[in-house]
PDB file of C-alpha atoms in Angstrom:
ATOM      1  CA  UNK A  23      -6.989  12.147  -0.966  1.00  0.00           C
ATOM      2  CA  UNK A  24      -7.823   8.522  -0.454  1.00  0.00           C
ATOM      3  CA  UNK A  25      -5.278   5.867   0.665  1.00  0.00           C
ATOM      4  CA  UNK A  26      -6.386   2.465   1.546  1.00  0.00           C
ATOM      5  CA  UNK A  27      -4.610  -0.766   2.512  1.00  0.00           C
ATOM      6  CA  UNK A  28      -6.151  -4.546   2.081  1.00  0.00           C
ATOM      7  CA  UNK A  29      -4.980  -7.597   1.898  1.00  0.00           C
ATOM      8  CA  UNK A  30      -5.482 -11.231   0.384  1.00  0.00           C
ATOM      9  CA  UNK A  31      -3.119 -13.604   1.644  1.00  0.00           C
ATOM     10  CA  UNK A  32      -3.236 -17.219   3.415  1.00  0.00           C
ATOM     11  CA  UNK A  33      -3.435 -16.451   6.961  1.00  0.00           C
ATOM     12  CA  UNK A  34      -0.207 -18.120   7.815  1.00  0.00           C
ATOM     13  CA  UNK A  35       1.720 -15.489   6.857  1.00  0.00           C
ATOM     14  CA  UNK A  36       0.300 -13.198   9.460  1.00  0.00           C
ATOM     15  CA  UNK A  37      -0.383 -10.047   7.416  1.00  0.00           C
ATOM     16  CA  UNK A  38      -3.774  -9.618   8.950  1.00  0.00           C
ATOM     17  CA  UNK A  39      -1.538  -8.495  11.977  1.00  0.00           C
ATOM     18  CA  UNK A  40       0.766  -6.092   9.606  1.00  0.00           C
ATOM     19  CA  UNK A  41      -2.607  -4.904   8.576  1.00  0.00           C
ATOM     20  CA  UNK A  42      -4.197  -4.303  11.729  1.00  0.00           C
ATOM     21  CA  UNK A  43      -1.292  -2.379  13.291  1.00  0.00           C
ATOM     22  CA  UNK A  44      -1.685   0.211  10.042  1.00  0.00           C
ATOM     23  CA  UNK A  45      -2.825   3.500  11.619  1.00  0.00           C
ATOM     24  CA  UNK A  46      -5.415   3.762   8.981  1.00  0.00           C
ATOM     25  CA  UNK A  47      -8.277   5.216  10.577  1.00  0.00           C
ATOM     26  CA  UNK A  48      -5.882   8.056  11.488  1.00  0.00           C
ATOM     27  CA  UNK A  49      -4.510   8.121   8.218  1.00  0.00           C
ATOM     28  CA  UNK A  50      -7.689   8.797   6.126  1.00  0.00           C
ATOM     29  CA  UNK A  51      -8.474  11.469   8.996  1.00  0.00           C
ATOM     30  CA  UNK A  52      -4.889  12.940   8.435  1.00  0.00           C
ATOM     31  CA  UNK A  53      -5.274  12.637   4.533  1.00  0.00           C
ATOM     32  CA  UNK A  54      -8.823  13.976   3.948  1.00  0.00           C
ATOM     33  CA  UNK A  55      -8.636  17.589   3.614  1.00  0.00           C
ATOM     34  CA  UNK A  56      -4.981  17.459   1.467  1.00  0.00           C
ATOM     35  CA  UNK A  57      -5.055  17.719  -2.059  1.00  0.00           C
ATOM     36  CA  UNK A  58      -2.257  16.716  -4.511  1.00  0.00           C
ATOM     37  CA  UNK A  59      -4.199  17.623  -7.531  1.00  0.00           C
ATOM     38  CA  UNK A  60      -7.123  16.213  -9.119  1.00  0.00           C
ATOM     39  CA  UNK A  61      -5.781  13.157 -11.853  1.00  0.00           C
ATOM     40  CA  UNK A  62      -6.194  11.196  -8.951  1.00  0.00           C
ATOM     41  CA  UNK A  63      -7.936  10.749  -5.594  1.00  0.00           C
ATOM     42  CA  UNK A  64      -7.492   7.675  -4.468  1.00  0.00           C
ATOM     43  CA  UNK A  65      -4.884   4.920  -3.929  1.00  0.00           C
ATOM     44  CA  UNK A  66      -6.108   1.328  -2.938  1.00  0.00           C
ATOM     45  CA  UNK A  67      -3.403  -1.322  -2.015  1.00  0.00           C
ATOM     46  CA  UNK A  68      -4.003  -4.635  -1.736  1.00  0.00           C
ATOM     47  CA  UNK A  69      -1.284  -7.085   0.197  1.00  0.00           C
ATOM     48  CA  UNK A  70      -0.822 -10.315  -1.923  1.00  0.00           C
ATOM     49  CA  UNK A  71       1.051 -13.007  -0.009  1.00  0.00           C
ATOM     50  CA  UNK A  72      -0.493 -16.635  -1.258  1.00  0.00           C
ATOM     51  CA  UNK A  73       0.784 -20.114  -1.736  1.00  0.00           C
ATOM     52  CA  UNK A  74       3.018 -19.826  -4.924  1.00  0.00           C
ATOM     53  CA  UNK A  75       1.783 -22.345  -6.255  1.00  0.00           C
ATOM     54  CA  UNK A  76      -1.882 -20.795  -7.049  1.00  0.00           C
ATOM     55  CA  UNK A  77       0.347 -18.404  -9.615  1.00  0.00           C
ATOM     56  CA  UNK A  78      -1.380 -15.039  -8.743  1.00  0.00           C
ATOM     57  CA  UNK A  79      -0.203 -12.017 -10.954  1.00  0.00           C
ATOM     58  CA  UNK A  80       0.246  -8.769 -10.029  1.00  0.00           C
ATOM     59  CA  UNK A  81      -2.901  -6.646 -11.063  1.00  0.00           C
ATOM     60  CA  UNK A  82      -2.393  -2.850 -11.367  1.00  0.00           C
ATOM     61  CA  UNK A  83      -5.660  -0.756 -12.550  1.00  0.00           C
ATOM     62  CA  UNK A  84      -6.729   2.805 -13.046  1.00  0.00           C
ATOM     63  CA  UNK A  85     -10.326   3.909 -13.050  1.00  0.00           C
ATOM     64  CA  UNK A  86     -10.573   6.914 -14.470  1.00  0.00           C
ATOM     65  CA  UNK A  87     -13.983   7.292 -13.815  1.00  0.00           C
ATOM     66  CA  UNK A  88     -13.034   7.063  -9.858  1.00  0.00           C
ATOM     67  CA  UNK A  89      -9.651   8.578 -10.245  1.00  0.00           C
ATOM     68  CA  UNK A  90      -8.665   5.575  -8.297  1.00  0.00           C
ATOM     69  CA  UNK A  91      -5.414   3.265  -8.604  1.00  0.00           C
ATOM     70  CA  UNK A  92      -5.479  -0.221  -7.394  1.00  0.00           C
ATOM     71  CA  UNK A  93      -2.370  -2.243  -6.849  1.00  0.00           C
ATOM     72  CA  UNK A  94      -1.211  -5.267  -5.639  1.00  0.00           C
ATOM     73  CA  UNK A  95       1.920  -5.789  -4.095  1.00  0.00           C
ATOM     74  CA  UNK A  96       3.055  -9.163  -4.090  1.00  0.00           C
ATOM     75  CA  UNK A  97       4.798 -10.386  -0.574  1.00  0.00           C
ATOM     76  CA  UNK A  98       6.559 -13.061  -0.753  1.00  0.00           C
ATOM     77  CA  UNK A  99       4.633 -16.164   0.531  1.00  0.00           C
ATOM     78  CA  UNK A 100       7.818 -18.537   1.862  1.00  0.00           C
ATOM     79  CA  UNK A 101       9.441 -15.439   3.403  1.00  0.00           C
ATOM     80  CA  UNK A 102       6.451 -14.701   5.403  1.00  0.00           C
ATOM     81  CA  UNK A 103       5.665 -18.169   6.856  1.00  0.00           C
ATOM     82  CA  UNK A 104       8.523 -18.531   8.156  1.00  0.00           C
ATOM     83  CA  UNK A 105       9.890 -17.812  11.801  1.00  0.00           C
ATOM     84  CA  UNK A 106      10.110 -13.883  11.412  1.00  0.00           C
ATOM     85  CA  UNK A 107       9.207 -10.967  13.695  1.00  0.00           C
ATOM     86  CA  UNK A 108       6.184  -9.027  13.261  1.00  0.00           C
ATOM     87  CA  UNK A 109       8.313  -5.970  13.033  1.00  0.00           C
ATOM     88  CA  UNK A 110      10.230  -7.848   9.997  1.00  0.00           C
ATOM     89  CA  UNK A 111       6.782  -8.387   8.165  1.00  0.00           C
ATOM     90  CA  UNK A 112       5.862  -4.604   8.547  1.00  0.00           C
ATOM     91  CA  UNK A 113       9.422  -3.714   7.316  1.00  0.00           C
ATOM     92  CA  UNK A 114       8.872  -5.384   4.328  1.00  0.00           C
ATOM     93  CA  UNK A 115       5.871  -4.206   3.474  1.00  0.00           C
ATOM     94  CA  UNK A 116       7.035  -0.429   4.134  1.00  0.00           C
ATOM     95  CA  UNK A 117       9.564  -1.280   2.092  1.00  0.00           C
ATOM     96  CA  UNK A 118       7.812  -2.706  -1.035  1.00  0.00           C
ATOM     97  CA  UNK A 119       5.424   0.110  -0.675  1.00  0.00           C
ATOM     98  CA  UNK A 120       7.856   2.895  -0.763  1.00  0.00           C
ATOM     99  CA  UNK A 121       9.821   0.945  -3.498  1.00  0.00           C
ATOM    100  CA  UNK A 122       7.315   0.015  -5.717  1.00  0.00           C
ATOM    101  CA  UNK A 123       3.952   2.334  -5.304  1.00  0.00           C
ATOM    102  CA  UNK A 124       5.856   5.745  -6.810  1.00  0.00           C
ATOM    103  CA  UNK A 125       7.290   3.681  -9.423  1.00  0.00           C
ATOM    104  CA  UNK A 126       4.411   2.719 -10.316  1.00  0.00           C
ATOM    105  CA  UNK A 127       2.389   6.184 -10.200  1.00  0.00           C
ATOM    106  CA  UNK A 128       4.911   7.772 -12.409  1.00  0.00           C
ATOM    107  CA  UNK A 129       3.930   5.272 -15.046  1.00  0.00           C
ATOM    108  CA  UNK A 130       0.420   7.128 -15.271  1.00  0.00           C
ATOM    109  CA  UNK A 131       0.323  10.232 -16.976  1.00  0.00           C
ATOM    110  CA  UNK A 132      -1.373  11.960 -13.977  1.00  0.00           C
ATOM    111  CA  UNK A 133      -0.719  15.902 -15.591  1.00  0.00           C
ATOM    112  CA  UNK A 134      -2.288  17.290 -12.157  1.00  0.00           C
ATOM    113  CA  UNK A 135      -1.062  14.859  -9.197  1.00  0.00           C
ATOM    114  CA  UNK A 136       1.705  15.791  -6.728  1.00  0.00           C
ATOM    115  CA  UNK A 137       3.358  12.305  -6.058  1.00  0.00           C
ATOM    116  CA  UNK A 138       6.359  13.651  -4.640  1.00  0.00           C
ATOM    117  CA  UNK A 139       4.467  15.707  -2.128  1.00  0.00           C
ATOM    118  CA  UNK A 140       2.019  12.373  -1.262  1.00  0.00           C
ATOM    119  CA  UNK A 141       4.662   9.834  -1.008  1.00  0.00           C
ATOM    120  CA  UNK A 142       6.544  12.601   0.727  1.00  0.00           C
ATOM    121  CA  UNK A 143       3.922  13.155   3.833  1.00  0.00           C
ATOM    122  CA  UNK A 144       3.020   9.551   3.866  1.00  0.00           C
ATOM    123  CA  UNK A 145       6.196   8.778   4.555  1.00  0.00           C
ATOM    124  CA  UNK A 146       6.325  11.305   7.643  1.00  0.00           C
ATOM    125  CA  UNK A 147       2.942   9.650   8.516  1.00  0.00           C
ATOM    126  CA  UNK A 148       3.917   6.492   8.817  1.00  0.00           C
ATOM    127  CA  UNK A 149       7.599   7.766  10.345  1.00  0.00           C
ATOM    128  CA  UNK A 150       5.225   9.914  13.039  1.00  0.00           C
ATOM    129  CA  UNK A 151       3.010   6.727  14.064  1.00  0.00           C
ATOM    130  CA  UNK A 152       5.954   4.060  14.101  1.00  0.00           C
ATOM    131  CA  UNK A 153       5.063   1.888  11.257  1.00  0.00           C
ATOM    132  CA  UNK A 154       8.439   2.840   9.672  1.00  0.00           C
TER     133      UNK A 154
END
């Protein structure tokens, strides 16, 4: 299994930082000899956190081909530009991604994934390395 996590955002929000304190060179190590089944092998996030006023829209895709799911989780923009701890900007996003990633993978018909068990020992991952 693949997990991934990017982001496009203005770079006052400081989410380059959240980013960059993900363990995920650890993580793919830690990740790439599991399997939760075979609908799907990969799971690319991408951080969204822009000026509301450019009107970006969440974009959620599947490839089938690639058995890969891209999402975007939107941050908000206001909330991060303003005078908040770098431990507050990682809480949100742990938040939004437990919250909203599952919810979303449930929405695919994914016959032969183990979501539960992923979103299960991610959590523990990030739990184990402090990013939770």
């Amino acid at each position: 299994m693949r997990f991934g996590i990017v982001s496009d955002t203005n770079y006052e929000a400081k989410i380059d930082q959240v980013t960059n304190s993900f363990p995920s060179r650890e993580l793919e190590d830690w990740l790439h000899f599991k399997n939760y089944g075979d609908d799907l092998e990969c799971i690319c996030i991408v951080l969204i956190c822009r000026n509301p006023e450019y009107n970006f829209k969440q974009r959620i895709r599947m490839d089938k081909k690639t058995k890969t799911l891209y999402i975007d989780l939107m941050l908000d923009y206001n909330y991060f530009v303003s005078d908040i701890t770098q431990k507050e900007r990682i809480n949100v996003v742990v938040e939004k991604l437990f919250d909203e990633v599952p919810k979303i993978v449930s929405k695919y018909k994914l016959k032969d994934f183990k979501s539960e068990l992923f979103f299960s020992d991610l959590h523990k991952f990030t739990k184990k390395n402090g990013w939770f």
